[in-house]
Short mmCIF file of C-alpha atoms in Angstrom, two decimals:
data_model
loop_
_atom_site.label_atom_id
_atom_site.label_comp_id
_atom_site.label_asym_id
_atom_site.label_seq_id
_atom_site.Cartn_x
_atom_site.Cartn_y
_atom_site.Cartn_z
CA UNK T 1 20.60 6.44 -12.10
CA UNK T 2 19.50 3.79 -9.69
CA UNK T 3 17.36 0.78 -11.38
CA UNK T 4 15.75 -1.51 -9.03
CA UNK T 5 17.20 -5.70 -8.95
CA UNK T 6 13.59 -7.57 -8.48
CA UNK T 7 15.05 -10.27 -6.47
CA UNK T 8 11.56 -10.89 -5.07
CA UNK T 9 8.73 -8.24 -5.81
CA UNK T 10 6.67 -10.43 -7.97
CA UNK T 11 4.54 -13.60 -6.88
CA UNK T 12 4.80 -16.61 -8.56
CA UNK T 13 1.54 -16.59 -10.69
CA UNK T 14 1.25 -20.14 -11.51
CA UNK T 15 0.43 -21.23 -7.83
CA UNK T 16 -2.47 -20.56 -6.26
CA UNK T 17 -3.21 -21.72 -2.44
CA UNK T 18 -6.53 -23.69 -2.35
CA UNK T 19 -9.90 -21.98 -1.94
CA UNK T 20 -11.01 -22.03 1.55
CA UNK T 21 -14.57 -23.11 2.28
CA UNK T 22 -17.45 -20.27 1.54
CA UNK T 23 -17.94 -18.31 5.34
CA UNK T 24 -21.10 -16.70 5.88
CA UNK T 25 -21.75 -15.44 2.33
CA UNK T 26 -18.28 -14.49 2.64
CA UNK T 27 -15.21 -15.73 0.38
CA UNK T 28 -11.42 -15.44 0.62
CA UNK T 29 -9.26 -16.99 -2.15
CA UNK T 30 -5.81 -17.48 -2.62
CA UNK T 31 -4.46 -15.38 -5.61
CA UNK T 32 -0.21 -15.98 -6.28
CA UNK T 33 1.78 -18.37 -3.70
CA UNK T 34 4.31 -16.54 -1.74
CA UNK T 35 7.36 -18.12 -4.08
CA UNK T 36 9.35 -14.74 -5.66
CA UNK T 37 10.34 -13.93 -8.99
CA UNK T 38 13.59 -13.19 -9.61
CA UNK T 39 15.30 -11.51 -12.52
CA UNK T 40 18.13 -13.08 -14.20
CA UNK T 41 19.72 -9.88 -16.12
CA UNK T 42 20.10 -6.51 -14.54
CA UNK T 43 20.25 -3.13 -17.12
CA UNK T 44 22.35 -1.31 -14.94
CA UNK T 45 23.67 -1.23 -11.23
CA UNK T 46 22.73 1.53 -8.98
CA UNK T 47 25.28 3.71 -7.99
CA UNK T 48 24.03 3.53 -4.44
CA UNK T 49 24.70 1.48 -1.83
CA UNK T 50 22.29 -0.80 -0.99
CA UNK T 51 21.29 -2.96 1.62
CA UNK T 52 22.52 -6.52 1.12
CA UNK T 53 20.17 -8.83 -0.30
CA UNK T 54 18.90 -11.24 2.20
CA UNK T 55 17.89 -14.71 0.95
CA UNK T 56 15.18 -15.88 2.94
CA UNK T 57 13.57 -19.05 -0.23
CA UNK T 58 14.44 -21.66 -2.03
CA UNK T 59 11.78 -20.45 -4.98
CA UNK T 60 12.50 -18.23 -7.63
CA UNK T 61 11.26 -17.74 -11.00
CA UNK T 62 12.36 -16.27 -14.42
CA UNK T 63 10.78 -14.23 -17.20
CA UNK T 64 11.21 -16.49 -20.43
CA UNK T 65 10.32 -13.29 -23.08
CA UNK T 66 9.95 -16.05 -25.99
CA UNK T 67 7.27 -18.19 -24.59
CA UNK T 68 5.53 -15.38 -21.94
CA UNK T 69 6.05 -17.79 -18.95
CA UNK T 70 7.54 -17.71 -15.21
CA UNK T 71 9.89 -20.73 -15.38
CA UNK T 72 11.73 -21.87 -12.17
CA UNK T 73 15.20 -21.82 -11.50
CA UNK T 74 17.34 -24.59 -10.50
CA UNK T 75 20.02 -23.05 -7.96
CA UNK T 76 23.11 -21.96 -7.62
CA UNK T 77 21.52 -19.41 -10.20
CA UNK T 78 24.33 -16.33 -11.56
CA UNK T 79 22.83 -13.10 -11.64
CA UNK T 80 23.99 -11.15 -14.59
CA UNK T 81 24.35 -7.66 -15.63
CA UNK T 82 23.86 -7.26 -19.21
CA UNK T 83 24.88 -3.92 -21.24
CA UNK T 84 25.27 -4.03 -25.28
CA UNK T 85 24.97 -7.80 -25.52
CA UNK T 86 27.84 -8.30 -22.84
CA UNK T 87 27.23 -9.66 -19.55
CA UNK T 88 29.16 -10.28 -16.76
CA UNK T 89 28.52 -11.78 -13.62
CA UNK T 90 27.11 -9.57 -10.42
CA UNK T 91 26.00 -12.24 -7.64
CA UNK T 92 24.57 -15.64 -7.49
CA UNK T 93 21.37 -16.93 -5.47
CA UNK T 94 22.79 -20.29 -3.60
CA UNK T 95 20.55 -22.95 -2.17
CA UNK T 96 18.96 -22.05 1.22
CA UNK T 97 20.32 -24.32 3.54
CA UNK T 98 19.25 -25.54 6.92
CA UNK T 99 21.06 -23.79 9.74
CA UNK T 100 20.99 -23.16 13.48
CA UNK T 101 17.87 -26.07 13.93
CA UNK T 102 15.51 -24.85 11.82
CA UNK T 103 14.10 -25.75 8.49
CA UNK T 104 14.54 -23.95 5.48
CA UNK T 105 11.67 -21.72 3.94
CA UNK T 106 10.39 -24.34 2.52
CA UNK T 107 10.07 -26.70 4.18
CA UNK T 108 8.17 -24.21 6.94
CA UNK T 109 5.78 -23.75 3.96
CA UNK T 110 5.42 -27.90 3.83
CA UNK T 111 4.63 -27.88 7.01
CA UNK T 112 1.88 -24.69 6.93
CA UNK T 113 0.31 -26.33 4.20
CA UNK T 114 0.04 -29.55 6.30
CA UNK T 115 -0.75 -28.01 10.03
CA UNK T 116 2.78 -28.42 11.40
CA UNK T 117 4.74 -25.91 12.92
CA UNK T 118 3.35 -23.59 15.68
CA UNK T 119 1.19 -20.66 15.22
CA UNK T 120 4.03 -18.44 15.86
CA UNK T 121 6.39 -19.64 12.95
CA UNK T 122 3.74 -19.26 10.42
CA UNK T 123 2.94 -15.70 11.71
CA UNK T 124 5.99 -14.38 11.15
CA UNK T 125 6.53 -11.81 8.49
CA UNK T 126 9.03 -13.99 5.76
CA UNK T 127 9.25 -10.65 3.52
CA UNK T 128 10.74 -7.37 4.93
CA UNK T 129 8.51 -4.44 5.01
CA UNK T 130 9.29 -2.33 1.66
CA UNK T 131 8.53 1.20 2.62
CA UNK T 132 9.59 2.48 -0.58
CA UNK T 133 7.33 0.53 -3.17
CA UNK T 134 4.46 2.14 -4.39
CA UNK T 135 1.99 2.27 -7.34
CA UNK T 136 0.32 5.18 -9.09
CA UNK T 137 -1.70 4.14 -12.16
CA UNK T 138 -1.88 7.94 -14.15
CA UNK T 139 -3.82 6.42 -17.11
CA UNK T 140 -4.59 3.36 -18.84
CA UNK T 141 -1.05 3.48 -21.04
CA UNK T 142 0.66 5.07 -17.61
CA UNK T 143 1.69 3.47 -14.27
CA UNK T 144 4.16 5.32 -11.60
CA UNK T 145 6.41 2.90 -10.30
CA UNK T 146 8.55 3.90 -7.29
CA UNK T 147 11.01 0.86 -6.31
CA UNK T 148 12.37 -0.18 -3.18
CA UNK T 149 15.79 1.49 -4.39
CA UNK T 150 14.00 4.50 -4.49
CA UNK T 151 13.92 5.07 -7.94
CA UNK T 152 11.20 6.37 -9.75
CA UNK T 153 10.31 5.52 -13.08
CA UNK T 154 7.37 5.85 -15.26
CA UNK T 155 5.67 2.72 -17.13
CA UNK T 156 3.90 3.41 -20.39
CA UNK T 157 2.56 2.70 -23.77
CA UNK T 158 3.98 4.06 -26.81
CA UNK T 159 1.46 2.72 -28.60
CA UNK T 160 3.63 -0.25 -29.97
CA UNK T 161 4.90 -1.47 -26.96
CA UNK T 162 5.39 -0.66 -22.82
CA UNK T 163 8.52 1.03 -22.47
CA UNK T 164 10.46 2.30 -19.28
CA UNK T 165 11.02 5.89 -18.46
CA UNK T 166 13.29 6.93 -15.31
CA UNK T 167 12.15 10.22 -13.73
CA UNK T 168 15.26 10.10 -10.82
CA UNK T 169 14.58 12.37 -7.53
CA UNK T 170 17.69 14.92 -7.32
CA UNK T 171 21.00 13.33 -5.72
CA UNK T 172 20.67 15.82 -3.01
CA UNK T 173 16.54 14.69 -2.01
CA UNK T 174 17.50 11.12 -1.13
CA UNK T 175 15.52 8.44 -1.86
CA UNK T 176 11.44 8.24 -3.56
CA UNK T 177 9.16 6.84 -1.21
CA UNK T 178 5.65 7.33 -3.12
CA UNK T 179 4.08 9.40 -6.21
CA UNK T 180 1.19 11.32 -6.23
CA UNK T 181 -0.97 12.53 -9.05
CA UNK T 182 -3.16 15.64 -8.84
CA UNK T 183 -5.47 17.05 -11.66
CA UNK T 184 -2.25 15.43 -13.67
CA UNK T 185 0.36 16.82 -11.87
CA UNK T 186 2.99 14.42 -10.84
CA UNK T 187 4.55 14.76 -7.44
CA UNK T 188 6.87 12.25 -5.58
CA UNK T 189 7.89 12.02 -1.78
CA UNK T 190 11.24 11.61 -0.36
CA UNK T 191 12.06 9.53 2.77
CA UNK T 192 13.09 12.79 4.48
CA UNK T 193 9.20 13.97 4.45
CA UNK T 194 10.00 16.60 1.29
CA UNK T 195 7.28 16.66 -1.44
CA UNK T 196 8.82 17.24 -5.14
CA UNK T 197 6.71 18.65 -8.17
CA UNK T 198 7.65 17.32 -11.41
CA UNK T 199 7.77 20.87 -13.77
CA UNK T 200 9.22 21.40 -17.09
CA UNK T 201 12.46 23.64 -17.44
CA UNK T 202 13.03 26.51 -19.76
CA UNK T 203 14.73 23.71 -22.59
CA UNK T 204 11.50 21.70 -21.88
CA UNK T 205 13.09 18.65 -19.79
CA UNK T 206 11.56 17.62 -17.08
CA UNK T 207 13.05 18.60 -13.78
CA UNK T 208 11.38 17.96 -10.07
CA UNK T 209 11.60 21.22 -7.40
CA UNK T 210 10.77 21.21 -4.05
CA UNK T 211 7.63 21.99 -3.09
CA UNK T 212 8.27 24.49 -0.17
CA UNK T 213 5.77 25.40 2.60
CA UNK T 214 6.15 29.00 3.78
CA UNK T 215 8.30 29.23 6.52
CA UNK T 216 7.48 31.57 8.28
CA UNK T 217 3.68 31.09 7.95
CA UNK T 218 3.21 29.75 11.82
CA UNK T 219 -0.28 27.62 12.63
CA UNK T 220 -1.82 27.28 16.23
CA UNK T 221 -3.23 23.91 16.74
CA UNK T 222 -5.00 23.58 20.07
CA UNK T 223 -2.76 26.47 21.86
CA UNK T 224 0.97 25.09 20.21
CA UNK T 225 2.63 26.86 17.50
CA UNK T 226 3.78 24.59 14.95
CA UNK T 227 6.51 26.17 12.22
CA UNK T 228 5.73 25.03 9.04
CA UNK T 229 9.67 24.81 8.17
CA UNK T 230 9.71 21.75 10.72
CA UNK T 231 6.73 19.89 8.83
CA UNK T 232 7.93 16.66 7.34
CA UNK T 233 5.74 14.41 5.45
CA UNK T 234 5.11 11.00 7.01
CA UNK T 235 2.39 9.64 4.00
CA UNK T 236 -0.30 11.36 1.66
CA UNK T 237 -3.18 10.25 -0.27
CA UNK T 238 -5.09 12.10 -3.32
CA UNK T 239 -8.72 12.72 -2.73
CA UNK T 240 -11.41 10.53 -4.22
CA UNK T 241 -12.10 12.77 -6.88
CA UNK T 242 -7.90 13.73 -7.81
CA UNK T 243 -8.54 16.97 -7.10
CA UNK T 244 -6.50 17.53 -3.87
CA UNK T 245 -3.55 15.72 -1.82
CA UNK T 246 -4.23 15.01 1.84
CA UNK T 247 -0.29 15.13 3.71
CA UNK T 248 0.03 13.62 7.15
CA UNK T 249 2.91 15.24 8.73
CA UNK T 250 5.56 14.12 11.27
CA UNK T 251 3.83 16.54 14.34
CA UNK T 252 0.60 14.40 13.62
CA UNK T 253 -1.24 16.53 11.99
CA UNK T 254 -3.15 16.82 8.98
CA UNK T 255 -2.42 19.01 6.13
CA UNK T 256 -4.69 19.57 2.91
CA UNK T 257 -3.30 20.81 -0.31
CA UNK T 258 -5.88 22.62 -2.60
CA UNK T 259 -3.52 23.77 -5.18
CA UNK T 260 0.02 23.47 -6.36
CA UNK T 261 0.33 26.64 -9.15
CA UNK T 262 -0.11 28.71 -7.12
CA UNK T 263 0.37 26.67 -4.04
CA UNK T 264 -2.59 27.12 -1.66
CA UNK T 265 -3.17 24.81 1.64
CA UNK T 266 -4.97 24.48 4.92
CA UNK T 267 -3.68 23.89 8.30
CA UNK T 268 -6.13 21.40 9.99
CA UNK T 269 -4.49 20.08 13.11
CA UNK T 270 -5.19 16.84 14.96
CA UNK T 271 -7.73 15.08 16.25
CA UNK T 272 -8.25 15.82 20.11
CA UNK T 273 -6.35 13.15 22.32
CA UNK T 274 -5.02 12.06 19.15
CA UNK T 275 -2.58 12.49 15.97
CA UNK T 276 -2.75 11.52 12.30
CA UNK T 277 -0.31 8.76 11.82
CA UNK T 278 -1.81 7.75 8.44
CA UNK T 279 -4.64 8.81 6.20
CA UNK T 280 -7.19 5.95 5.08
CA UNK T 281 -9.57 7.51 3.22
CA UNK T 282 -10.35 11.07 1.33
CA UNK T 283 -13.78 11.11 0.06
CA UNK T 284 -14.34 7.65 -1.27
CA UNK T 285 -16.49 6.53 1.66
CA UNK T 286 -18.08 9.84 2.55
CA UNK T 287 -17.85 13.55 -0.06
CA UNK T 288 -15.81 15.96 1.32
CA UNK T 289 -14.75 13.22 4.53
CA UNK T 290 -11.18 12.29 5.74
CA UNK T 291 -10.87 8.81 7.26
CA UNK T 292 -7.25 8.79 9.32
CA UNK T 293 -5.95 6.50 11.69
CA UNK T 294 -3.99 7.38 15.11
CA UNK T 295 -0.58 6.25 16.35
CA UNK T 296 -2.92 4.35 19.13
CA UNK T 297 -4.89 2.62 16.14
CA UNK T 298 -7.90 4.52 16.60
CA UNK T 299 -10.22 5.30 13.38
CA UNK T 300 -10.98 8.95 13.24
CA UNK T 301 -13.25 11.14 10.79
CA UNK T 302 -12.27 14.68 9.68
CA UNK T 303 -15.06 16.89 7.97
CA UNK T 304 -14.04 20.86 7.91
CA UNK T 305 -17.76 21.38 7.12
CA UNK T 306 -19.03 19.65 10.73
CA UNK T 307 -19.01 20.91 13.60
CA UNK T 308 -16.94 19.75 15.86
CA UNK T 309 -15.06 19.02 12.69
CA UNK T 310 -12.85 15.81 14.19
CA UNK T 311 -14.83 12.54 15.38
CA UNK T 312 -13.46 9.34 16.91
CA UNK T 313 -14.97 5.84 16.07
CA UNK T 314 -15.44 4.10 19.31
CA UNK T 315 -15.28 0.33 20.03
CA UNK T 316 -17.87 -0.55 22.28
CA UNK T 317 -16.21 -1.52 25.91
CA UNK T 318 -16.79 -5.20 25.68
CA UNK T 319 -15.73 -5.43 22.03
CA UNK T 320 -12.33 -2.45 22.25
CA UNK T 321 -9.70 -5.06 23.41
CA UNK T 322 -7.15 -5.38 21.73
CA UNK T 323 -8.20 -3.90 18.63
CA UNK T 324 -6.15 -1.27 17.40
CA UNK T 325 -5.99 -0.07 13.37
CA UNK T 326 -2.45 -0.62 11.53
CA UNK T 327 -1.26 2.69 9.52
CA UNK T 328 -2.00 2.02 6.56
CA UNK T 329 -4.83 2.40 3.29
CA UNK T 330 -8.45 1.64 3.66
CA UNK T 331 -10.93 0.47 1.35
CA UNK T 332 -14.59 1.67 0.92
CA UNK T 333 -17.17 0.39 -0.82
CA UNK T 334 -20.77 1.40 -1.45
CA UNK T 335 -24.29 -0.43 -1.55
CA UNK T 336 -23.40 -3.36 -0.14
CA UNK T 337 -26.79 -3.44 1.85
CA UNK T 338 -28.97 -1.05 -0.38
CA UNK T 339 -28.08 2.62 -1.90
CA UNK T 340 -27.79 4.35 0.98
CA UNK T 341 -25.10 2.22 2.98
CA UNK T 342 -21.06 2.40 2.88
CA UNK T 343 -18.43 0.34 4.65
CA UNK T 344 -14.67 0.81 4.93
CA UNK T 345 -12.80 -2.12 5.68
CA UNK T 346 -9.54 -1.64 7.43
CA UNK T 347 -6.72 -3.98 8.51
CA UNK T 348 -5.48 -3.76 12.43
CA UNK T 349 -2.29 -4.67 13.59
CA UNK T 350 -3.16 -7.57 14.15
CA UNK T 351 -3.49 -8.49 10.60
CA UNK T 352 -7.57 -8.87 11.03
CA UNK T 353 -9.75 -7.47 8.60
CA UNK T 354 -13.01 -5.28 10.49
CA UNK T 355 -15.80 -3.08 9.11
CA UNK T 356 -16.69 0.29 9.99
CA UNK T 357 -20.55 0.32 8.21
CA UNK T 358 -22.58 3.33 7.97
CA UNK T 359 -26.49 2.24 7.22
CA UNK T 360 -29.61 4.20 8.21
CA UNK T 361 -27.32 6.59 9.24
CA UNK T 362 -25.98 4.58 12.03
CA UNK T 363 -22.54 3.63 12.36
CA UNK T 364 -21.42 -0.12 13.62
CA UNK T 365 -18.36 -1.62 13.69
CA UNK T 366 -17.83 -5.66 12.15
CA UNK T 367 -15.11 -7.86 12.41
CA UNK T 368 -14.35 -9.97 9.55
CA UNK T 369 -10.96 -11.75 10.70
CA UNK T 370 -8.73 -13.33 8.09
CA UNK T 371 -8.08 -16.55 6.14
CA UNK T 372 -6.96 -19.59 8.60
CA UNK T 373 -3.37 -18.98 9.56
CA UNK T 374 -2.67 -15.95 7.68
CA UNK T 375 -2.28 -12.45 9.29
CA UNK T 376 -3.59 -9.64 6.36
CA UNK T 377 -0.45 -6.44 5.99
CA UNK T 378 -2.48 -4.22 3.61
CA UNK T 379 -5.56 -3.56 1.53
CA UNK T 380 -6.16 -2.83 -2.33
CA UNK T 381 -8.43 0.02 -3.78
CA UNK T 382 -10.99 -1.73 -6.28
CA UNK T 383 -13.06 -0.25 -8.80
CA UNK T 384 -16.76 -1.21 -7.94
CA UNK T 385 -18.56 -2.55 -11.13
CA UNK T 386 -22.58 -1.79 -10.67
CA UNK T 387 -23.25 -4.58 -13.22
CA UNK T 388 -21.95 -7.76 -11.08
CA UNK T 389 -23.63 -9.17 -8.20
CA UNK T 390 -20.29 -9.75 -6.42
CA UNK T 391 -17.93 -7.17 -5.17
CA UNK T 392 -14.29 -7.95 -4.20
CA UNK T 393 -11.59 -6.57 -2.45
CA UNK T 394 -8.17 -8.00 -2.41
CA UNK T 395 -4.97 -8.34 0.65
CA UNK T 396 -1.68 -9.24 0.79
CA UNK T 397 -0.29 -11.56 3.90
CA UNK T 398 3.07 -10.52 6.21
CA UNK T 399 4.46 -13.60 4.55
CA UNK T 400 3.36 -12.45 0.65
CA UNK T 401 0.01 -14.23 -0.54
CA UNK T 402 -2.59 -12.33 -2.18
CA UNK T 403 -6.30 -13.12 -0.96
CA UNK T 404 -9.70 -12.14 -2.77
CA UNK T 405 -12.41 -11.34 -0.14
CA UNK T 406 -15.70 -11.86 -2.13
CA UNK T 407 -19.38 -9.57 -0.99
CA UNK T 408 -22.44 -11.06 -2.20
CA UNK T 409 -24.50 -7.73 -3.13
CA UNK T 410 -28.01 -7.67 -1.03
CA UNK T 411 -31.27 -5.53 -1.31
CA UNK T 412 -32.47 -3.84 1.08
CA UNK T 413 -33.98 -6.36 3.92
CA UNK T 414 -30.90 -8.46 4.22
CA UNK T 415 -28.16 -8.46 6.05
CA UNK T 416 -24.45 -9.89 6.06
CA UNK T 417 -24.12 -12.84 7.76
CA UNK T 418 -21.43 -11.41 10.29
CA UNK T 419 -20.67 -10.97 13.63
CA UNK T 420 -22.45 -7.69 14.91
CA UNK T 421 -18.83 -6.13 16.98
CA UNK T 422 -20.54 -2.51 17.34
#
């Protein structure tokens, strides 16, 4: 069994960086500091080798069960490994020194805070990119965790307290990369591209099996012949309404599943000019509308129903340089100028924040940027709450803050107070 060490995967919650100045109607407020938690005691080691920690700051914190708090460590701080009430010693986090010229962690974050340091140094990423961690809430007493050890394990109420339950890929499928849940099916990815279904076995234990595409059913996309035995999975997303599972797949194409018992899909190629490097969107901002982004960081629209059935989102000339989408989630929300409008904000690669708004039946295109000196790496899903005059959506920075981005909701007859980049 392999049981993720949290030697930085949760913020420090006590910090908050200072609220920036209201923008335009617009708000972005620091949420937890970029300090890590760390655990003290490990359950169990994972069998697998891992890649070697890296320290990279001076802050961690500790769980304290009896009084509910993060407390912070004073360093050199053992690591233990605790089993039956016996611990022994695993590793040790030392204190980060200053080597080769430069300052340690934190005292580049003294001198962020303060102005110092060159744009450069506070741009760069200070937490590794984690392609393994994901997040699948399954119901209010159920949360899919998958860790960057590639374990998978399921987080739930027993309706005394939250327990842990491991749900381990096969040896032989490698490492989780991301759960899926469909009409309450559970299915996980692997980092070879292989989607698993979790299924219950003739003693009633839960087992996962592959989830194999025919192969020898063969697809023509655009005059090539594509063998389904080849398709690997790069990322997925479940449709708005948890009904189906939208599978980008290594040739760039896009894949739809409709139903798992007994398995039905559809073939539905790639954009024109383009490829499906990740999917942002499946019927949140538009019914029955697939949102995907290209390799190139170009926003595309897939509706089977349309005709032609792929669209591109165009920059305008003056306003296309240099911005291209990152691969990764969007977020859509409704009504922010009157019932009949929707936006989806994406992040580019860049770490900038822009807008693609649909009102009157008109698309445009807004940039937002990002908060002073920060470079955004990825976007939350909210739940939109018709009763509150605000509506949120929250980011995470390369370097590990959390930011709120506040909308103030308007009737019809205003407008945003934003920079028109259509």
């Amino acid at each position: 069994m392999r049981v993720d060490v949290s030697y930085g995967d949760i913020g420090q919650p006590s910090t908050e960086a200072p609220e920036l100045p209201l923008q335009e109607q617009h708000s972005y407020r620091g949420h937890l500091g970029r300090e890590h938690a760390s655990t003290s005691r490990i359950s169990s080691i994972s069998s697998r080798q891992e890649a070697k920690f890296k320290q990279k700051t001076n802050k961690f914190w500790e769980y304290q069960e009896q009084s509910n708090t993060w407390v912070e460590i004073s360093m050199p701080f053992n690591l233990m490994s605790c089993i039956n009430d016996t611990c022994t010693k695993v590793g040790s986090i030392e204190q980060l020194e200053r080597r080769h010229g430069h300052a340690s962690i934190c005292s580049q974050e003294k001198d962020t805070a303060t102005g110092g340091g060159d744009q450069e140094d506070r741009n760069d990423p200070a937490l590794p990119i984690r392609r393994r961690i994901s997040l699948t809430r399954m119901s209010e007493s159920s949360v899919w965790v998958t860790g960057q050890s590639g374990s998978i394990y399921e987080r739930f109420w027993n309706g005394v307290v939250w327990v842990i339950a491991p749900h381990e890929l096969p040896i032989s499928a490698g490492y989780a990369t991301a759960t899926f849940i469909v009409n309450t099916t559970i299915l996980a990815m692997s980092e070879a591209g292989i989607l698993y279904q979790l299924q219950l076995n003739e003693h009633a234990q839960p087992i996962w099996t592959e989830v194999a595409f025919n192969s020898e059913e063969q697809f023509t996309d655009h005059g090539e012949i594509t063998q389904s035995q080849s398709m690997r999975i790069r990322n997925g997303i479940v449709s708005y309404d948890g009904k189906k599972l939208f599978l980008s797949i290594t040739n760039g194409s896009l894949l739809e599943v409709t139903e798992l018992q007994p398995l039905r899909w559809n073939y539905h190629g790639r954009p024109p000019g383009g490829d499906v490097s990740y999917i942002s969107d499946a019927g949140n901002a538009k019914p029955g509308t697939v949102f995907t982004v290209s390799s190139m960081g170009d926003l595309y629209e897939f509706d089977k129903e349309s005709r032609p059935s792929w669209k591109k989102h165009i920059w305008s000339e003056e306003k296309a340089e240099n911005v291209s989408l990152s691969s990764s989630v969007g977020c859509a929300l409704h009504g922010l100028l009157g019932s009949n409008s929707v936006s989806l904000f994406l992040v580019t690669k860049d770490g900038l924040l822009v807008e693609r708004r649909l009102h009157r039946r008109k698309w445009k295109w807004y940039k937002h940027g990002a908060p002073k000196i920060q470079r955004l790496s990825s976007i939350t899903e909210v739940q939109q709450d018709e009763y509150n005059d605000v509506s949120s959506i929250y980011f995470t920075t390369i370097t590990g803050k959390v930011f709120e981005y506040q909308f103030p909701k308007h009737t019809v007859g205003f407008s945003l107070k934003v920079t028109d980049n259509s």
